[in-house]
Amino acid sequence: MNGNLLLLALIVIGMAGRSNIITTAACILLVVKLVHLERYLPTIERRGLELGLLFLTMGVLVPFASERISLKDVTAVFTSWPGIIALVGGAAATWMNGKGLELLKFDPQLIVGLVIGSIMGIIFLRGVPVGPLMAAGITAFLLKVGQLFFK
């Protein structure tokens, strides 16, 4: 029953924070629980991230498929300062996401702080939730910095 109450709380918080993704995810999980399909929760946990990343990657690659990005645009990335900085930024973000995934595997209860922090960022900073991996990656980085200073 605690899980249902937490999911309801996440639905309310997601609605208050105008986070359709959190609200929808919590609603779907609540429905899974209420119709007694809990046996699928481990599969959702194991494969949900992969499916989410698949759809996110597909969304990012649509400009290539729709030919809105040309070969000229791709070569400009390697020959301009903004393009080179974007390459470094993309590589750094991906590395941090990997560290975030490691952190969540090692310390999964941190997801509570990540979700609440993301909601606070949406409400108070007018941020855009891009997912728990980036939040976890930044958290992993901040934990390392904290360890250096407060060891």
Coordinates of C-alpha atoms in Angstrom, one line a residue:
M1 CA 0.0 0.0 0.0
N2 CA 2.9 2.4 0.7
G3 CA 3.9 2.1 -3.0
N4 CA 0.5 3.1 -4.1
L5 CA 0.5 6.2 -1.8
L6 CA 4.0 7.1 -3.1
L7 CA 2.9 6.8 -6.7
L8 CA -0.2 8.9 -5.9
A9 CA 2.1 11.5 -4.3
L10 CA 4.3 11.5 -7.4
I11 CA 1.3 12.0 -9.6
V12 CA 0.2 15.0 -7.6
I13 CA 3.7 16.4 -7.4
G14 CA 4.2 15.8 -11.1
M15 CA 0.9 17.6 -11.9
A16 CA 1.9 20.5 -9.6
G17 CA 5.3 20.7 -11.3
R18 CA 3.8 20.4 -14.8
S19 CA 5.9 17.3 -15.4
N20 CA 3.8 15.2 -17.8
I21 CA 6.5 12.5 -17.9
I22 CA 6.6 12.0 -14.1
T23 CA 2.8 12.1 -13.9
T24 CA 2.3 9.7 -16.8
A25 CA 5.0 7.2 -15.6
A26 CA 3.6 7.2 -12.0
C27 CA 0.0 6.7 -13.4
I28 CA 1.1 3.8 -15.6
L29 CA 2.9 2.1 -12.7
L30 CA -0.1 2.6 -10.4
V31 CA -2.3 1.0 -13.0
V32 CA 0.1 -1.9 -13.3
K33 CA -0.1 -2.4 -9.6
L34 CA -3.9 -1.9 -9.3
V35 CA -4.6 -4.5 -12.0
H36 CA -2.2 -6.9 -10.3
L37 CA 0.5 -7.0 -13.0
E38 CA 3.3 -6.6 -10.4
R39 CA 5.1 -9.6 -12.0
Y40 CA 6.0 -7.2 -14.8
L41 CA 7.6 -4.6 -12.6
P42 CA 11.1 -6.2 -12.7
T43 CA 10.9 -6.3 -16.5
I44 CA 9.9 -2.7 -16.6
E45 CA 12.7 -1.8 -14.3
R46 CA 15.2 -3.8 -16.3
R47 CA 14.1 -2.8 -19.8
G48 CA 12.4 0.5 -19.2
L49 CA 15.6 2.5 -19.3
E50 CA 16.6 0.8 -22.5
L51 CA 13.3 1.5 -24.2
G52 CA 13.3 5.1 -22.9
L53 CA 16.8 5.7 -24.3
L54 CA 15.7 4.0 -27.6
F55 CA 12.8 6.4 -28.1
L56 CA 14.9 9.4 -26.9
T57 CA 17.6 8.6 -29.4
M58 CA 15.1 8.1 -32.2
G59 CA 13.6 11.5 -31.4
V60 CA 17.1 13.1 -31.6
L61 CA 17.9 11.3 -34.9
V62 CA 14.7 12.4 -36.7
P63 CA 16.3 15.4 -38.3
F64 CA 18.8 13.0 -40.0
A65 CA 16.0 10.8 -41.2
S66 CA 13.9 13.7 -42.4
E67 CA 17.0 15.2 -44.1
R68 CA 16.8 18.5 -42.3
I69 CA 20.5 18.0 -41.4
S70 CA 22.8 17.7 -44.4
L71 CA 26.3 16.4 -44.9
K72 CA 27.4 20.1 -44.9
D73 CA 25.9 20.6 -41.5
V74 CA 27.7 17.5 -40.2
T75 CA 31.1 18.7 -41.5
A76 CA 30.5 22.2 -40.0
V77 CA 30.4 20.5 -36.6
F78 CA 34.1 19.4 -37.0
T79 CA 35.3 22.8 -38.3
S80 CA 33.6 25.4 -36.1
W81 CA 34.3 26.3 -32.5
P82 CA 30.6 25.9 -31.5
G83 CA 30.5 22.5 -33.2
I84 CA 33.7 21.3 -31.5
I85 CA 32.4 22.5 -28.1
A86 CA 29.1 20.7 -28.9
L87 CA 31.1 17.5 -29.5
V88 CA 33.0 17.9 -26.2
G89 CA 29.7 18.7 -24.4
G90 CA 28.0 15.7 -25.9
A91 CA 30.8 13.4 -24.9
A92 CA 31.0 14.8 -21.4
A93 CA 27.2 14.5 -20.9
T94 CA 27.3 10.9 -22.1
W95 CA 30.2 10.1 -19.8
M96 CA 28.3 11.7 -16.9
N97 CA 25.1 9.8 -17.7
G98 CA 27.2 6.6 -17.5
K99 CA 28.4 7.6 -14.1
G100 CA 24.8 8.4 -13.1
L101 CA 23.7 4.9 -14.2
E102 CA 26.5 3.3 -12.1
L103 CA 25.4 5.5 -9.1
L104 CA 21.8 4.4 -9.5
K105 CA 22.7 0.8 -9.7
F106 CA 24.9 1.1 -6.5
D107 CA 22.6 3.4 -4.6
P108 CA 19.0 3.1 -6.1
Q109 CA 17.3 5.0 -3.2
L110 CA 18.9 8.2 -4.5
I111 CA 16.2 8.2 -7.2
V112 CA 13.8 9.8 -4.6
G113 CA 16.1 12.8 -4.2
L114 CA 16.6 13.0 -8.0
V115 CA 12.9 13.0 -8.7
I116 CA 12.1 15.5 -5.9
G117 CA 15.1 17.7 -7.0
S118 CA 13.9 17.5 -10.6
I119 CA 10.4 18.6 -9.6
M120 CA 11.9 21.5 -7.6
G121 CA 13.9 22.5 -10.6
I122 CA 10.8 22.4 -12.8
I123 CA 8.7 24.5 -10.3
F124 CA 11.3 27.0 -9.0
L125 CA 13.8 27.2 -11.8
R126 CA 11.5 26.6 -14.8
G127 CA 13.7 23.7 -15.8
V128 CA 13.0 21.0 -18.3
P129 CA 13.2 17.4 -17.0
V130 CA 15.4 15.4 -19.3
G131 CA 15.6 12.3 -17.2
P132 CA 17.1 10.8 -14.1
L133 CA 20.4 9.8 -15.8
M134 CA 21.6 13.3 -16.3
A135 CA 20.5 14.2 -12.8
A136 CA 22.3 11.1 -11.5
G137 CA 25.4 12.0 -13.5
I138 CA 25.5 15.5 -12.0
T139 CA 24.9 14.0 -8.6
A140 CA 27.8 11.5 -9.1
F141 CA 30.0 14.4 -10.1
L142 CA 28.9 16.5 -7.1
L143 CA 29.5 13.5 -4.7
K144 CA 33.0 13.2 -6.0
V145 CA 33.7 16.9 -5.5
G146 CA 32.2 16.6 -2.0
Q147 CA 34.5 13.7 -1.3
L148 CA 37.5 15.7 -2.3
F149 CA 36.6 18.6 -0.1
F150 CA 35.0 16.8 2.9
K151 CA 36.9 13.5 3.1

